[in-house]
């Protein structure tokens, strides 16, 4: 039995867990190709106009898999943390896929909802496993192995790796990244910042400028929760809380020289979160901040120009940090 996993949305967080679970149950797992122009174009043609770019790309990845597999894994993601939610479009993802693509193979459209508690976890796992086997012991064993794989994946990310470095089964290899002098925080939804095609390969471009790129996933969850709690009201978007916590923490760290926020056009959550971070950065920090917005029409040349200008400013500040503040006046006494 072949199970397809689209290379989009929460793939960049949970792929090791999903893959290990299905493989341990005896299935062959196929991943869609890395995002390219054809996948984007197919997604745009088969998705409603008001869908954001990541959703359109996900549809394109499903189309890439549909004629190669027996089952496609398209879970209905409601909530991944207690008392929090993720993007509303995730809730209707299986329905969007069905309405946009004809002649689909059977979908594993299990509902994942931990809003109230994680007690539903066992039911969710069995529902996923039942597509392959009815043996509960096998399902329990497979999920136990999958959790270990996922924990190893998270440890490597906390140790300095990024999901984009750990793709293509390199999870247990010893990848040594050269530590650069300048450290930049790249913020955004994982499906924006870790998809090399959507992000215009921003991580590698920054590294080519001798900059060490970290993301919200590089920080300890406890630290991010504490920083996000500074807000007057609780942030009930899981990714929004994580991004705000990382940004607030980074503002206090001298070794982080700048912040980049990568957003997809039309994302309601990003429009709120990015504005909060930009205002707080300008008010409480002297770190340079730049917001980059992408959609299917975004040209790489324009993104490159803004990245290069941002990099030049960071380097210039490194040489002249005593004379100018980022948003203020000339500090020179001459």
Short mmCIF file of C-alpha atoms in Angstrom, two decimals:
data_model
loop_
_atom_site.label_atom_id
_atom_site.label_comp_id
_atom_site.label_asym_id
_atom_site.label_seq_id
_atom_site.Cartn_x
_atom_site.Cartn_y
_atom_site.Cartn_z
CA UNK A 1 0.00 0.00 0.00
CA UNK A 2 1.31 3.44 -0.96
CA UNK A 3 0.46 6.50 1.11
CA UNK A 4 1.14 10.00 -0.20
CA UNK A 5 2.11 12.91 2.04
CA UNK A 6 1.92 16.37 0.40
CA UNK A 7 5.04 18.46 0.96
CA UNK A 8 3.19 21.48 2.32
CA UNK A 9 1.64 23.19 5.36
CA UNK A 10 2.55 21.27 8.55
CA UNK A 11 4.73 18.78 6.67
CA UNK A 12 7.75 20.75 7.89
CA UNK A 13 6.87 20.06 11.54
CA UNK A 14 5.37 16.59 11.52
CA UNK A 15 6.75 14.77 8.50
CA UNK A 16 9.15 12.50 10.51
CA UNK A 17 6.29 11.44 12.79
CA UNK A 18 3.82 10.76 9.98
CA UNK A 19 6.35 8.92 7.84
CA UNK A 20 7.59 6.68 10.65
CA UNK A 21 4.05 5.85 11.75
CA UNK A 22 2.86 4.70 8.34
CA UNK A 23 6.10 2.92 7.44
CA UNK A 24 6.12 0.97 10.72
CA UNK A 25 2.60 -0.22 9.87
CA UNK A 26 3.97 -1.58 6.60
CA UNK A 27 2.97 1.13 4.14
CA UNK A 28 5.22 2.68 1.52
CA UNK A 29 5.33 6.45 1.96
CA UNK A 30 5.68 8.77 -1.03
CA UNK A 31 6.36 12.48 -0.65
CA UNK A 32 5.39 14.94 -3.37
CA UNK A 33 8.19 16.70 -5.22
CA UNK A 34 9.70 19.86 -3.82
CA UNK A 35 7.64 22.91 -4.69
CA UNK A 36 8.21 24.13 -8.24
CA UNK A 37 6.41 26.30 -10.79
CA UNK A 38 4.25 23.45 -12.08
CA UNK A 39 3.04 22.57 -8.59
CA UNK A 40 2.21 26.22 -7.85
CA UNK A 41 0.40 26.67 -11.18
CA UNK A 42 -1.64 23.48 -10.69
CA UNK A 43 -2.60 24.61 -7.20
CA UNK A 44 -3.65 28.06 -8.38
CA UNK A 45 -5.84 26.59 -11.15
CA UNK A 46 -7.63 24.17 -8.83
CA UNK A 47 -8.20 26.34 -5.75
CA UNK A 48 -10.66 29.12 -4.99
CA UNK A 49 -9.29 32.59 -5.71
CA UNK A 50 -9.35 33.86 -2.13
CA UNK A 51 -7.22 31.01 -0.78
CA UNK A 52 -3.75 32.00 0.42
CA UNK A 53 -0.63 30.88 -1.43
CA UNK A 54 0.28 28.05 1.02
CA UNK A 55 -3.17 26.47 0.52
CA UNK A 56 -2.84 26.74 -3.26
CA UNK A 57 0.59 25.15 -3.10
CA UNK A 58 -0.73 22.33 -0.91
CA UNK A 59 -3.42 21.57 -3.51
CA UNK A 60 -0.65 21.44 -6.12
CA UNK A 61 1.25 18.91 -4.02
CA UNK A 62 -1.85 16.72 -3.71
CA UNK A 63 -2.18 16.77 -7.50
CA UNK A 64 1.45 15.72 -7.80
CA UNK A 65 0.66 12.59 -5.75
CA UNK A 66 -2.85 11.62 -6.81
CA UNK A 67 -1.93 9.18 -9.60
CA UNK A 68 0.93 7.54 -7.70
CA UNK A 69 -0.63 6.39 -4.41
CA UNK A 70 -3.49 4.37 -2.92
CA UNK A 71 -4.14 6.80 -0.06
CA UNK A 72 -3.37 10.50 0.47
CA UNK A 73 -2.86 11.84 3.99
CA UNK A 74 -4.82 15.10 4.32
CA UNK A 75 -5.71 15.51 8.02
CA UNK A 76 -8.27 18.03 9.22
CA UNK A 77 -6.13 20.11 11.59
CA UNK A 78 -8.26 21.92 14.17
CA UNK A 79 -5.91 22.46 17.11
CA UNK A 80 -2.45 21.20 18.07
CA UNK A 81 -2.32 22.77 21.57
CA UNK A 82 -4.81 22.99 24.40
CA UNK A 83 -6.95 26.15 24.30
CA UNK A 84 -5.38 27.27 21.02
CA UNK A 85 -6.24 27.12 17.33
CA UNK A 86 -4.45 27.17 14.02
CA UNK A 87 -5.47 28.79 10.74
CA UNK A 88 -9.22 28.30 9.98
CA UNK A 89 -8.40 27.14 6.46
CA UNK A 90 -6.83 23.98 7.92
CA UNK A 91 -10.23 22.99 9.31
CA UNK A 92 -11.73 22.65 5.85
CA UNK A 93 -8.64 21.36 4.07
CA UNK A 94 -9.99 17.88 3.14
CA UNK A 95 -13.16 19.47 1.74
CA UNK A 96 -11.14 22.02 -0.26
CA UNK A 97 -9.02 19.21 -1.71
CA UNK A 98 -12.08 17.16 -2.69
CA UNK A 99 -13.85 20.11 -4.30
CA UNK A 100 -10.79 21.22 -6.25
CA UNK A 101 -9.42 17.91 -7.54
CA UNK A 102 -11.28 15.19 -9.41
CA UNK A 103 -10.56 11.44 -9.38
CA UNK A 104 -8.74 11.47 -6.06
CA UNK A 105 -7.66 8.27 -4.32
CA UNK A 106 -9.08 7.67 -0.86
CA UNK A 107 -8.03 10.29 1.69
CA UNK A 108 -6.92 9.79 5.27
CA UNK A 109 -8.79 12.83 6.59
CA UNK A 110 -8.54 12.19 10.34
CA UNK A 111 -9.53 15.14 12.54
CA UNK A 112 -6.71 16.33 14.82
CA UNK A 113 -8.15 18.49 17.61
CA UNK A 114 -6.42 18.97 20.96
CA UNK A 115 -8.27 22.19 21.87
CA UNK A 116 -9.95 20.69 24.93
CA UNK A 117 -7.34 18.06 25.85
CA UNK A 118 -5.05 15.42 24.42
CA UNK A 119 -7.36 12.61 25.54
CA UNK A 120 -8.52 12.32 21.95
CA UNK A 121 -5.00 11.37 20.90
CA UNK A 122 -5.56 7.60 21.12
CA UNK A 123 -8.77 7.82 19.10
CA UNK A 124 -7.02 9.95 16.48
CA UNK A 125 -4.08 7.54 16.20
CA UNK A 126 -6.33 4.48 15.86
CA UNK A 127 -8.41 6.22 13.23
CA UNK A 128 -5.26 6.91 11.19
CA UNK A 129 -3.90 3.41 11.67
CA UNK A 130 -7.19 1.69 10.77
CA UNK A 131 -6.68 2.59 7.14
CA UNK A 132 -3.83 0.06 7.15
CA UNK A 133 -4.52 -2.42 9.96
CA UNK A 134 -7.12 -3.12 12.65
CA UNK A 135 -4.47 -4.47 15.06
CA UNK A 136 -4.34 -2.01 17.98
CA UNK A 137 -1.04 -3.37 19.27
CA UNK A 138 0.61 -2.70 15.93
CA UNK A 139 -0.86 0.79 15.85
CA UNK A 140 0.36 1.53 19.39
CA UNK A 141 3.84 0.23 18.56
CA UNK A 142 3.99 2.26 15.36
CA UNK A 143 2.95 5.44 17.13
CA UNK A 144 5.51 4.89 19.88
CA UNK A 145 8.28 4.63 17.29
CA UNK A 146 6.90 7.67 15.46
CA UNK A 147 7.00 9.75 18.65
CA UNK A 148 10.65 8.84 19.22
CA UNK A 149 11.45 9.89 15.67
CA UNK A 150 9.64 13.17 16.20
CA UNK A 151 11.48 13.87 19.45
CA UNK A 152 14.84 13.25 17.76
CA UNK A 153 13.80 15.66 15.02
CA UNK A 154 12.91 18.36 17.55
CA UNK A 155 16.20 17.89 19.40
CA UNK A 156 18.20 18.46 16.22
CA UNK A 157 16.26 21.64 15.51
CA UNK A 158 16.92 22.91 19.03
CA UNK A 159 20.61 22.12 18.45
CA UNK A 160 20.78 24.49 15.50
CA UNK A 161 19.38 22.59 12.53
CA UNK A 162 16.40 23.83 10.54
CA UNK A 163 13.73 21.64 8.90
CA UNK A 164 15.04 22.71 5.51
CA UNK A 165 18.42 21.18 6.48
CA UNK A 166 16.84 17.92 7.63
CA UNK A 167 14.78 17.02 4.57
CA UNK A 168 15.37 13.98 2.39
CA UNK A 169 15.97 11.49 5.21
CA UNK A 170 18.97 13.33 6.68
CA UNK A 171 17.40 13.44 10.14
CA UNK A 172 20.01 11.29 11.86
CA UNK A 173 23.05 12.51 9.96
CA UNK A 174 25.52 14.79 11.68
CA UNK A 175 25.06 18.02 9.76
CA UNK A 176 27.57 20.64 10.84
CA UNK A 177 26.50 24.14 9.91
CA UNK A 178 29.20 26.78 9.89
CA UNK A 179 28.35 29.34 12.54
CA UNK A 180 28.43 32.80 11.05
CA UNK A 181 29.26 36.01 12.86
CA UNK A 182 25.95 37.77 12.14
CA UNK A 183 22.73 36.19 13.42
CA UNK A 184 19.34 36.94 11.82
CA UNK A 185 15.91 35.85 13.11
CA UNK A 186 13.60 34.70 10.31
CA UNK A 187 9.96 34.59 11.39
CA UNK A 188 6.86 33.22 9.69
CA UNK A 189 4.66 30.18 9.27
CA UNK A 190 6.79 27.04 8.71
CA UNK A 191 5.26 26.42 5.28
CA UNK A 192 6.47 29.87 4.18
CA UNK A 193 9.98 30.02 5.59
CA UNK A 194 11.02 26.37 5.05
CA UNK A 195 9.71 25.95 1.51
CA UNK A 196 12.69 27.04 -0.57
CA UNK A 197 10.56 27.86 -3.63
CA UNK A 198 7.97 29.96 -1.79
CA UNK A 199 10.58 31.79 0.29
CA UNK A 200 12.73 32.47 -2.79
CA UNK A 201 15.42 30.42 -1.02
CA UNK A 202 15.84 33.17 1.57
CA UNK A 203 17.66 31.00 4.11
CA UNK A 204 20.43 30.05 1.69
CA UNK A 205 20.67 33.60 0.38
CA UNK A 206 21.25 34.93 3.88
CA UNK A 207 23.79 32.20 4.56
CA UNK A 208 25.63 33.16 1.38
CA UNK A 209 26.01 36.61 2.94
CA UNK A 210 27.71 34.91 5.90
CA UNK A 211 24.67 35.22 8.15
CA UNK A 212 23.49 32.61 10.63
CA UNK A 213 19.72 32.13 10.22
CA UNK A 214 17.59 31.13 13.19
CA UNK A 215 13.79 30.87 13.37
CA UNK A 216 11.10 30.66 16.04
CA UNK A 217 11.81 26.93 16.17
CA UNK A 218 15.35 27.60 17.42
CA UNK A 219 14.13 28.79 20.82
CA UNK A 220 12.90 26.95 23.89
CA UNK A 221 9.10 26.71 24.05
CA UNK A 222 9.01 27.81 27.69
CA UNK A 223 10.92 31.00 26.89
CA UNK A 224 8.60 31.86 23.99
CA UNK A 225 5.51 31.26 26.11
CA UNK A 226 6.85 33.56 28.83
CA UNK A 227 7.58 36.34 26.35
CA UNK A 228 4.24 35.96 24.57
CA UNK A 229 2.50 36.25 27.96
CA UNK A 230 3.60 39.91 28.07
CA UNK A 231 0.68 40.68 25.76
CA UNK A 232 -2.43 42.08 27.44
CA UNK A 233 -4.53 39.21 26.11
CA UNK A 234 -3.75 35.56 25.48
CA UNK A 235 -2.82 34.76 21.90
CA UNK A 236 -5.03 31.85 20.88
CA UNK A 237 -3.28 31.18 17.55
CA UNK A 238 -0.57 28.54 18.14
CA UNK A 239 1.83 29.85 15.50
CA UNK A 240 1.10 33.47 16.38
CA UNK A 241 2.03 32.86 20.01
CA UNK A 242 5.22 31.14 18.99
CA UNK A 243 6.28 33.88 16.57
CA UNK A 244 5.50 36.74 18.96
CA UNK A 245 7.33 35.01 21.80
CA UNK A 246 10.39 34.48 19.61
CA UNK A 247 10.36 38.09 18.40
CA UNK A 248 10.03 39.56 21.90
CA UNK A 249 12.85 37.34 23.13
CA UNK A 250 15.08 38.26 20.18
CA UNK A 251 14.66 41.97 20.89
CA UNK A 252 16.52 41.42 24.17
CA UNK A 253 19.39 39.42 22.67
CA UNK A 254 22.46 41.39 21.62
CA UNK A 255 23.74 38.60 19.37
CA UNK A 256 20.67 38.79 17.09
CA UNK A 257 21.28 41.68 14.69
CA UNK A 258 18.01 41.82 12.73
CA UNK A 259 14.51 40.40 12.24
CA UNK A 260 12.83 39.35 8.98
CA UNK A 261 9.14 38.43 8.85
CA UNK A 262 8.03 36.41 5.81
CA UNK A 263 4.28 36.55 5.27
CA UNK A 264 1.89 35.28 2.60
CA UNK A 265 -0.47 37.84 1.09
CA UNK A 266 -3.99 37.68 2.49
CA UNK A 267 -3.06 35.87 5.72
CA UNK A 268 -5.23 37.36 8.45
CA UNK A 269 -3.11 36.00 11.28
CA UNK A 270 0.11 37.35 9.77
CA UNK A 271 -1.40 40.80 9.24
CA UNK A 272 -2.05 41.10 12.98
CA UNK A 273 1.07 39.38 14.30
CA UNK A 274 3.50 41.14 11.95
CA UNK A 275 2.06 44.54 12.86
CA UNK A 276 2.43 43.83 16.59
CA UNK A 277 6.04 42.73 16.14
CA UNK A 278 6.98 45.67 13.91
CA UNK A 279 5.49 48.22 16.32
CA UNK A 280 7.17 46.59 19.34
CA UNK A 281 10.51 46.37 17.53
CA UNK A 282 10.48 50.05 16.58
CA UNK A 283 9.40 51.11 20.07
CA UNK A 284 11.53 48.86 22.28
CA UNK A 285 14.50 47.82 20.16
CA UNK A 286 17.06 49.21 17.75
CA UNK A 287 17.13 46.04 15.66
CA UNK A 288 16.35 46.40 11.93
CA UNK A 289 13.02 44.81 10.96
CA UNK A 290 11.72 44.00 7.49
CA UNK A 291 8.40 42.49 6.38
CA UNK A 292 8.44 40.50 3.14
CA UNK A 293 5.07 39.53 1.65
CA UNK A 294 4.77 36.78 -0.96
CA UNK A 295 2.08 35.47 -3.29
CA UNK A 296 2.01 33.59 -6.61
CA UNK A 297 2.88 36.81 -8.47
CA UNK A 298 5.90 37.79 -6.37
CA UNK A 299 9.05 38.26 -8.41
CA UNK A 300 12.35 36.97 -7.08
CA UNK A 301 14.22 40.07 -8.26
CA UNK A 302 12.19 42.32 -5.97
CA UNK A 303 12.73 40.03 -2.98
CA UNK A 304 16.46 39.83 -3.73
CA UNK A 305 16.74 43.62 -3.81
CA UNK A 306 15.09 43.98 -0.41
CA UNK A 307 17.19 41.18 1.11
CA UNK A 308 20.40 42.73 -0.23
CA UNK A 309 19.43 46.16 1.12
CA UNK A 310 18.65 44.61 4.52
CA UNK A 311 21.97 42.75 4.56
CA UNK A 312 23.87 45.91 3.59
CA UNK A 313 22.20 47.80 6.45
CA UNK A 314 23.13 45.07 8.94
CA UNK A 315 26.75 45.11 7.78
CA UNK A 316 26.89 48.91 7.79
CA UNK A 317 25.53 49.02 11.33
CA UNK A 318 28.22 46.58 12.38
CA UNK A 319 30.84 49.08 11.27
CA UNK A 320 29.07 52.25 12.43
CA UNK A 321 26.97 51.11 15.37
CA UNK A 322 28.07 53.99 17.59
CA UNK A 323 26.87 56.73 15.22
CA UNK A 324 23.29 55.85 14.25
CA UNK A 325 20.26 54.15 15.75
CA UNK A 326 18.01 52.16 13.42
CA UNK A 327 14.95 54.38 13.64
CA UNK A 328 16.34 57.48 15.34
CA UNK A 329 18.72 60.34 14.77
CA UNK A 330 22.43 60.71 14.19
CA UNK A 331 24.15 59.85 17.45
CA UNK A 332 27.55 61.17 16.48
CA UNK A 333 28.95 63.99 18.63
CA UNK A 334 31.12 65.29 15.83
#
